[in-house]
Amino acid sequence: MTFAYRSDCRHFGGDVPCAPHKAHQVHCSSCQWYEPTSGRILIIKLGAVGDVIRSTPILHPLRRDFPQAVLHWLTHTPEVIPDIVDRVHPWRLEDILYLQATEFDLLINLDKDREACALASMVRARQKKGYLLRDGMPAPADVAAEGKFLTGLFDDVAKANNKSYPQELFEICGYTFAGEKYILSNFADLGLQWQIPQPRPLVGLNTGCGSRWKSRLWPEEYWAQLARELRAKGLGVILLGGPQEHEKNMRLAEATGATYLGHFPLRQFINLVDQTDVVVTAVTMALHIAIGLGKRVVLFNNTFNRHEFELYGLGETLEPEFSCSCFYAAECPNNCMQYLYPARVLASCLRQVLASGGMAGV
């Protein structure tokens, strides 16, 4: 007995029954859900989570120009890859083997990490963009990737850069950035019911900064002062963070009356951020989650190039009132974040609450 099948269909998996067959028991020869594809594109962007999220705008032109292509994405955080991508590959042996054995029409590697560059060099593709491995070291695949590559090598070049990350990303891929937004689910399908005993509008205070660049850390007493003054203005305040911020957020909640619900797995955390109206944060994963969800943002920046961050007109960037040399420094010798004062942050929060359509007269 012979059955015909269509391996070029978007629903075809090869090793398991497809969704239309499971739902309707149809075979390929008579399937009304047949969706022919043409071509394969592989994106490699492994991490970090925020960087993966802020790379999703590139999917807009790729899907527009290659509507029938099968989009693949290799990453450390498959949770945040949008549904527009057909095949999401976690960084694991079986997926790496699969990618090495598959030929692509276009490969885009946006990571300069050696393992990403090594794999990008090994995978067969008719055209490669981004970064590869050359003489055992990361290198731009072509002239379009040279500019971004150099900003990672020389601080003076990085400081002089006035392009946002999406602009650089689009240039690497041969496009011109035109304000294309992040693509991020709010995971409402999880059906989570948050109990947040705070008035509205709700301001999320993301009190951490990760472990790589502790120079970004804002003083705990400043967070406490900001939380109290926001609440005194009649605004709700919720504390956000991960395991590293747990003890601090417990103390802040007790001292200020702000709500702290704990720390959560990534999809739940994204849904929690979606409950807020304004998010106050350093350059962290939460920043890109907030942007992806279309939230108003008050962004703290001291150690990065301020032009790097595309807020899509939905926020403002605050920097310390101190000229500091801690450019991409893990630790700041001057603790310059102490010169970003709570009164200034409060004023910024109130502007963003008003801009969000929140209460009048705050």
CSV table of C-alpha atoms in Angstrom, one decimal:
chain,number,residue,atom,x,y,z
A,1,MET,CA,0.0,0.0,0.0
A,2,THR,CA,1.4,3.4,-1.0
A,3,PHE,CA,0.4,6.7,0.4
A,4,ALA,CA,1.5,10.0,-1.2
A,5,TYR,CA,2.6,12.8,1.0
A,6,ARG,CA,3.7,16.4,0.6
A,7,SER,CA,6.9,17.1,2.4
A,8,ASP,CA,6.8,20.8,1.1
A,9,CYS,CA,3.7,21.5,3.2
A,10,ARG,CA,4.1,23.9,6.2
A,11,HIS,CA,2.3,21.4,8.4
A,12,PHE,CA,4.6,18.4,7.5
A,13,GLY,CA,6.7,17.2,10.3
A,14,GLY,CA,8.1,14.0,8.8
A,15,ASP,CA,8.3,12.0,12.0
A,16,VAL,CA,4.8,12.5,13.5
A,17,PRO,CA,1.3,13.0,12.1
A,18,CYS,CA,0.6,16.7,11.2
A,19,ALA,CA,-2.0,18.8,13.0
A,20,PRO,CA,-4.7,18.7,10.1
A,21,HIS,CA,-4.4,14.8,10.0
A,22,LYS,CA,-4.8,14.5,13.8
A,23,ALA,CA,-7.8,16.9,13.8
A,24,HIS,CA,-9.5,15.7,10.6
A,25,GLN,CA,-7.9,12.4,9.6
A,26,VAL,CA,-7.1,13.7,6.2
A,27,HIS,CA,-4.3,12.5,3.9
A,28,CYS,CA,-2.0,14.8,1.9
A,29,SER,CA,-3.6,13.9,-1.5
A,30,SER,CA,-7.0,15.4,-0.5
A,31,CYS,CA,-6.0,17.9,2.3
A,32,GLN,CA,-7.6,21.3,2.1
A,33,TRP,CA,-5.1,22.6,4.6
A,34,TYR,CA,-2.2,22.0,2.3
A,35,GLU,CA,0.1,25.0,2.6
A,36,PRO,CA,3.0,24.8,0.1
A,37,THR,CA,6.4,26.2,1.2
A,38,SER,CA,9.4,27.3,-0.8
A,39,GLY,CA,12.8,27.8,0.7
A,40,ARG,CA,14.3,27.7,4.2
A,41,ILE,CA,15.7,30.5,6.4
A,42,LEU,CA,17.7,29.9,9.6
A,43,ILE,CA,18.1,32.6,12.2
A,44,ILE,CA,20.7,32.0,14.9
A,45,LYS,CA,20.3,34.2,18.0
A,46,LEU,CA,21.0,32.3,21.1
A,47,GLY,CA,20.8,34.8,23.9
A,48,ALA,CA,20.4,36.7,26.1
A,49,VAL,CA,16.7,36.7,26.5
A,50,GLY,CA,16.3,40.4,26.0
A,51,ASP,CA,18.6,40.3,23.0
A,52,VAL,CA,16.5,37.5,21.5
A,53,ILE,CA,13.3,39.5,22.0
A,54,ARG,CA,14.8,42.7,20.5
A,55,SER,CA,15.8,40.7,17.4
A,56,THR,CA,12.3,39.7,16.6
A,57,PRO,CA,11.6,42.9,14.4
A,58,ILE,CA,13.7,41.3,11.7
A,59,LEU,CA,10.9,38.7,11.2
A,60,HIS,CA,8.7,41.4,9.7
A,61,PRO,CA,10.7,41.9,6.4
A,62,LEU,CA,11.7,38.3,6.2
A,63,ARG,CA,8.1,37.1,6.3
A,64,ARG,CA,7.0,39.9,3.9
A,65,ASP,CA,9.7,39.0,1.4
A,66,PHE,CA,9.7,35.3,1.8
A,67,PRO,CA,6.1,34.4,2.6
A,68,GLN,CA,6.4,30.8,1.6
A,69,ALA,CA,9.8,30.1,3.3
A,70,VAL,CA,10.0,27.9,6.3
A,71,LEU,CA,11.5,30.0,9.1
A,72,HIS,CA,13.8,28.3,11.6
A,73,TRP,CA,15.3,29.9,14.8
A,74,LEU,CA,18.0,28.5,17.0
A,75,THR,CA,18.1,29.9,20.5
A,76,HIS,CA,18.7,29.3,24.2
A,77,THR,CA,15.2,30.7,25.0
A,78,PRO,CA,12.6,29.1,22.7
A,79,GLU,CA,9.8,30.4,25.0
A,80,VAL,CA,10.0,33.9,23.5
A,81,ILE,CA,10.2,33.0,19.8
A,82,PRO,CA,6.9,34.1,18.2
A,83,ASP,CA,4.6,31.8,16.4
A,84,ILE,CA,5.5,33.4,13.1
A,85,VAL,CA,8.6,31.1,13.2
A,86,ASP,CA,7.8,27.7,11.9
A,87,ARG,CA,10.6,25.7,13.6
A,88,VAL,CA,12.1,26.7,16.9
A,89,HIS,CA,15.2,24.9,17.8
A,90,PRO,CA,16.6,24.8,21.4
A,91,TRP,CA,20.4,24.7,21.6
A,92,ARG,CA,20.8,20.9,22.0
A,93,LEU,CA,22.6,18.2,20.2
A,94,GLU,CA,19.7,16.8,18.2
A,95,ASP,CA,18.7,20.2,16.9
A,96,ILE,CA,22.3,21.1,16.0
A,97,LEU,CA,22.7,17.8,14.1
A,98,TYR,CA,19.4,18.4,12.3
A,99,LEU,CA,20.6,21.9,11.2
A,100,GLN,CA,23.9,20.7,10.1
A,101,ALA,CA,22.2,18.1,7.8
A,102,THR,CA,19.8,20.6,6.3
A,103,GLU,CA,20.5,23.0,3.5
A,104,PHE,CA,19.1,26.6,3.8
A,105,ASP,CA,18.6,29.3,1.3
A,106,LEU,CA,19.5,32.0,3.8
A,107,LEU,CA,21.3,31.9,7.2
A,108,ILE,CA,21.4,34.8,9.5
A,109,ASN,CA,23.7,34.5,12.6
A,110,LEU,CA,23.3,37.5,14.9
A,111,ASP,CA,25.5,36.2,17.6
A,112,LYS,CA,29.3,36.7,17.8
A,113,ASP,CA,29.7,33.9,20.3
A,114,ARG,CA,32.2,31.4,19.1
A,115,GLU,CA,29.8,28.5,19.2
A,116,ALA,CA,27.2,30.3,17.2
A,117,CYS,CA,29.8,31.4,14.6
A,118,ALA,CA,31.2,27.9,14.4
A,119,LEU,CA,27.8,26.4,13.7
A,120,ALA,CA,27.0,29.2,11.2
A,121,SER,CA,30.1,28.3,9.4
A,122,MET,CA,29.3,24.6,9.3
A,123,VAL,CA,25.6,24.8,8.2
A,124,ARG,CA,25.1,24.7,4.5
A,125,ALA,CA,23.3,27.8,3.1
A,126,ARG,CA,23.3,29.6,-0.3
A,127,GLN,CA,23.7,33.0,1.4
A,128,LYS,CA,25.0,33.8,4.9
A,129,LYS,CA,24.6,37.1,6.8
A,130,GLY,CA,25.8,38.2,10.2
A,131,TYR,CA,28.8,36.4,11.7
A,132,LEU,CA,30.9,33.4,10.9
A,133,LEU,CA,34.1,31.8,12.2
A,134,ARG,CA,37.2,32.7,10.3
A,135,ASP,CA,40.7,31.4,11.3
A,136,GLY,CA,39.1,30.2,14.5
A,137,MET,CA,37.7,33.6,15.4
A,138,PRO,CA,34.4,35.4,15.0
A,139,ALA,CA,34.3,37.5,11.9
A,140,PRO,CA,31.6,39.4,9.8
A,141,ALA,CA,30.1,37.4,7.0
A,142,ASP,CA,30.1,40.4,4.7
A,143,VAL,CA,30.6,44.1,4.7
A,144,ALA,CA,27.0,44.7,6.0
A,145,ALA,CA,28.0,43.2,9.3
A,146,GLU,CA,31.3,45.0,9.7
A,147,GLY,CA,29.9,48.1,11.5
A,148,LYS,CA,28.2,46.2,14.3
A,149,PHE,CA,31.2,43.9,14.6
A,150,LEU,CA,33.6,46.8,15.2
A,151,THR,CA,31.4,48.3,18.0
A,152,GLY,CA,32.0,45.1,19.9
A,153,LEU,CA,35.8,45.4,19.5
A,154,PHE,CA,36.5,49.1,20.2
A,155,ASP,CA,35.0,51.3,22.9
A,156,ASP,CA,35.5,54.5,21.0
A,157,VAL,CA,33.7,53.1,18.0
A,158,ALA,CA,30.9,51.9,20.2
A,159,LYS,CA,30.6,55.3,21.9
A,160,ALA,CA,30.4,57.1,18.5
A,161,ASN,CA,27.6,54.8,17.3
A,162,ASN,CA,24.3,56.6,17.0
A,163,LYS,CA,22.2,53.7,15.6
A,164,SER,CA,19.7,51.7,17.6
A,165,TYR,CA,20.1,48.0,17.9
A,166,PRO,CA,17.2,47.3,15.4
A,167,GLN,CA,18.8,49.7,12.9
A,168,GLU,CA,22.0,47.8,13.1
A,169,LEU,CA,20.2,44.5,13.0
A,170,PHE,CA,18.3,45.4,9.8
A,171,GLU,CA,21.5,46.7,8.2
A,172,ILE,CA,23.2,43.4,8.8
A,173,CYS,CA,20.3,41.6,7.1
A,174,GLY,CA,20.2,44.0,4.1
A,175,TYR,CA,17.2,46.0,5.2
A,176,THR,CA,16.4,49.6,6.3
A,177,PHE,CA,14.7,49.8,9.7
A,178,ALA,CA,11.3,51.6,9.5
A,179,GLY,CA,10.1,51.2,13.1
A,180,GLU,CA,9.1,47.6,13.0
A,181,LYS,CA,8.0,46.5,16.4
A,182,TYR,CA,9.1,43.6,18.6
A,183,ILE,CA,6.9,40.5,18.3
A,184,LEU,CA,6.2,39.1,21.8
A,185,SER,CA,3.2,37.1,23.2
A,186,ASN,CA,1.7,38.3,26.5
A,187,PHE,CA,0.9,34.6,27.2
A,188,ALA,CA,-2.7,35.4,28.1
A,189,ASP,CA,-3.5,31.9,27.1
A,190,LEU,CA,-1.9,30.7,30.3
A,191,GLY,CA,-5.1,31.9,32.0
A,192,LEU,CA,-3.2,33.4,35.0
A,193,GLN,CA,-5.3,35.3,37.5
A,194,TRP,CA,-3.0,37.8,39.4
A,195,GLN,CA,-4.2,39.2,42.7
A,196,ILE,CA,-2.7,42.7,42.8
A,197,PRO,CA,-4.2,44.7,45.7
A,198,GLN,CA,-3.0,48.0,44.2
A,199,PRO,CA,-4.8,51.0,42.6
A,200,ARG,CA,-4.5,51.8,38.9
A,201,PRO,CA,-2.5,52.9,37.0
A,202,LEU,CA,0.1,50.3,38.0
A,203,VAL,CA,3.8,51.0,37.9
A,204,GLY,CA,6.2,48.0,37.8
A,205,LEU,CA,9.6,48.6,39.5
A,206,ASN,CA,12.1,46.1,38.2
A,207,THR,CA,14.7,46.4,40.9
A,208,GLY,CA,17.5,44.2,39.6
A,209,CYS,CA,20.1,44.4,36.9
A,210,GLY,CA,21.5,40.9,36.5
A,211,SER,CA,25.0,39.8,37.4
A,212,ARG,CA,27.1,40.8,34.4
A,213,TRP,CA,27.0,44.6,34.8
A,214,LYS,CA,26.4,45.4,38.4
A,215,SER,CA,27.3,49.0,37.6
A,216,ARG,CA,23.6,49.4,36.6
A,217,LEU,CA,22.3,48.8,40.1
A,218,TRP,CA,20.2,51.6,41.5
A,219,PRO,CA,20.4,52.0,45.4
A,220,GLU,CA,17.8,50.1,47.4
A,221,GLU,CA,16.9,53.2,49.4
A,222,TYR,CA,16.1,55.0,46.2
A,223,TRP,CA,13.7,52.2,45.1
A,224,ALA,CA,12.0,52.5,48.5
A,225,GLN,CA,11.7,56.3,48.2
A,226,LEU,CA,10.3,56.0,44.7
A,227,ALA,CA,7.8,53.4,45.7
A,228,ARG,CA,6.5,55.4,48.6
A,229,GLU,CA,6.1,58.6,46.6
A,230,LEU,CA,4.3,56.8,43.7
A,231,ARG,CA,1.9,55.3,46.2
A,232,ALA,CA,1.4,58.8,47.8
A,233,LYS,CA,0.4,60.0,44.4
A,234,GLY,CA,-2.3,57.3,44.3
A,235,LEU,CA,-0.6,55.0,41.9
A,236,GLY,CA,-0.2,51.3,42.3
A,237,VAL,CA,3.3,49.8,42.7
A,238,ILE,CA,4.4,46.2,42.0
A,239,LEU,CA,7.9,45.0,42.5
A,240,LEU,CA,9.4,42.9,39.7
A,241,GLY,CA,12.5,40.7,39.6
A,242,GLY,CA,14.1,37.3,39.6
A,243,PRO,CA,15.6,35.1,42.3
A,244,GLN,CA,18.5,37.5,42.8
A,245,GLU,CA,16.0,40.3,43.8
A,246,HIS,CA,13.8,38.2,46.0
A,247,GLU,CA,15.1,39.2,49.4
A,248,LYS,CA,15.4,42.8,48.4
A,249,ASN,CA,11.9,42.9,47.0
A,250,MET,CA,10.6,41.3,50.2
A,251,ARG,CA,12.2,44.1,52.2
A,252,LEU,CA,10.9,46.8,49.8
A,253,ALA,CA,7.4,45.5,49.9
A,254,GLU,CA,7.3,45.4,53.7
A,255,ALA,CA,8.8,48.9,54.0
A,256,THR,CA,6.7,50.6,51.3
A,257,GLY,CA,3.4,48.8,50.9
A,258,ALA,CA,4.2,47.9,47.4
A,259,THR,CA,3.0,44.5,46.1
A,260,TYR,CA,5.5,41.7,45.6
A,261,LEU,CA,4.2,38.4,44.3
A,262,GLY,CA,7.5,36.6,44.0
A,263,HIS,CA,9.6,35.5,41.0
A,264,PHE,CA,8.3,33.3,38.2
A,265,PRO,CA,9.3,31.3,35.2
A,266,LEU,CA,9.7,33.3,32.0
A,267,ARG,CA,6.3,33.1,30.5
A,268,GLN,CA,4.5,33.9,33.7
A,269,PHE,CA,6.9,36.8,34.3
A,270,ILE,CA,6.0,38.2,30.9
A,271,ASN,CA,2.3,37.9,31.7
A,272,LEU,CA,2.9,39.7,35.1
A,273,VAL,CA,4.7,42.6,33.3
A,274,ASP,CA,1.7,42.8,31.0
A,275,GLN,CA,-0.4,43.7,34.1
A,276,THR,CA,1.5,47.0,34.5
A,277,ASP,CA,1.0,50.4,32.8
A,278,VAL,CA,4.5,51.7,33.2
A,279,VAL,CA,7.8,49.9,33.9
A,280,VAL,CA,10.8,51.4,35.6
A,281,THR,CA,13.9,49.4,34.8
A,282,ALA,CA,17.6,49.3,34.0
A,283,VAL,CA,18.8,47.8,30.8
A,284,THR,CA,17.6,44.2,31.5
A,285,MET,CA,15.4,41.5,30.1
A,286,ALA,CA,12.4,43.3,31.6
A,287,LEU,CA,13.1,46.3,29.5
A,288,HIS,CA,12.7,44.3,26.3
A,289,ILE,CA,9.7,42.5,27.7
A,290,ALA,CA,8.0,45.8,28.4
A,291,ILE,CA,8.8,47.2,25.0
A,292,GLY,CA,7.6,44.0,23.4
A,293,LEU,CA,4.3,44.4,25.3
A,294,GLY,CA,3.9,48.0,24.3
A,295,LYS,CA,4.3,49.3,27.9
A,296,ARG,CA,5.5,52.8,28.8
A,297,VAL,CA,9.1,52.7,30.0
A,298,VAL,CA,11.3,54.7,32.3
A,299,LEU,CA,14.8,53.4,31.4
A,300,PHE,CA,17.9,53.8,33.6
A,301,ASN,CA,21.1,53.9,31.6
A,302,ASN,CA,24.6,54.6,32.7
A,303,THR,CA,27.0,52.1,31.1
A,304,PHE,CA,25.7,51.6,27.6
A,305,ASN,CA,25.3,53.8,24.5
A,306,ARG,CA,21.9,55.4,24.9
A,307,HIS,CA,21.3,55.4,21.2
A,308,GLU,CA,21.2,51.6,21.3
A,309,PHE,CA,17.7,51.4,22.8
A,310,GLU,CA,14.7,51.8,20.6
A,311,LEU,CA,11.7,52.8,22.8
A,312,TYR,CA,9.3,53.4,19.9
A,313,GLY,CA,8.3,56.7,21.4
A,314,LEU,CA,6.9,54.9,24.5
A,315,GLY,CA,9.3,56.1,27.2
A,316,GLU,CA,12.3,58.1,28.2
A,317,THR,CA,15.9,57.3,29.2
A,318,LEU,CA,17.4,58.7,32.4
A,319,GLU,CA,21.1,58.8,33.1
A,320,PRO,CA,23.0,59.9,36.2
A,321,GLU,CA,23.9,63.5,36.8
A,322,PHE,CA,27.5,62.6,36.8
A,323,SER,CA,30.0,62.2,34.0
A,324,CYS,CA,31.3,58.7,34.5
A,325,SER,CA,33.8,56.5,32.6
A,326,CYS,CA,32.1,53.2,33.3
A,327,PHE,CA,31.3,52.4,29.7
A,328,TYR,CA,30.4,48.7,29.5
A,329,ALA,CA,32.0,48.3,32.9
A,330,ALA,CA,30.9,45.4,35.1
A,331,GLU,CA,31.5,47.5,38.2
A,332,CYS,CA,31.4,51.3,38.4
A,333,PRO,CA,34.3,52.8,40.4
A,334,ASN,CA,32.1,55.8,41.2
A,335,ASN,CA,28.8,54.0,41.8
A,336,CYS,CA,27.4,56.6,39.5
A,337,MET,CA,23.8,55.3,39.7
A,338,GLN,CA,23.7,57.1,43.1
A,339,TYR,CA,23.5,60.4,41.1
A,340,LEU,CA,20.2,59.4,39.4
A,341,TYR,CA,17.9,60.9,42.0
A,342,PRO,CA,14.4,59.5,42.9
A,343,ALA,CA,12.7,62.9,42.4
A,344,ARG,CA,13.8,62.9,38.8
A,345,VAL,CA,12.6,59.3,38.3
A,346,LEU,CA,9.3,60.2,40.0
A,347,ALA,CA,8.7,63.0,37.6
A,348,SER,CA,9.5,60.7,34.7
A,349,CYS,CA,7.0,58.1,36.0
A,350,LEU,CA,4.3,60.7,36.3
A,351,ARG,CA,4.8,61.8,32.7
A,352,GLN,CA,4.6,58.3,31.4
A,353,VAL,CA,1.5,57.5,33.5
A,354,LEU,CA,-0.2,60.5,31.9
A,355,ALA,CA,1.0,59.5,28.5
A,356,SER,CA,-0.3,56.0,29.0
A,357,GLY,CA,-3.8,57.5,29.5
A,358,GLY,CA,-3.7,57.0,33.2
A,359,MET,CA,-5.2,59.2,35.9
A,360,ALA,CA,-5.4,62.9,35.1
A,361,GLY,CA,-3.8,65.3,37.5
A,362,VAL,CA,-1.2,63.1,39.0
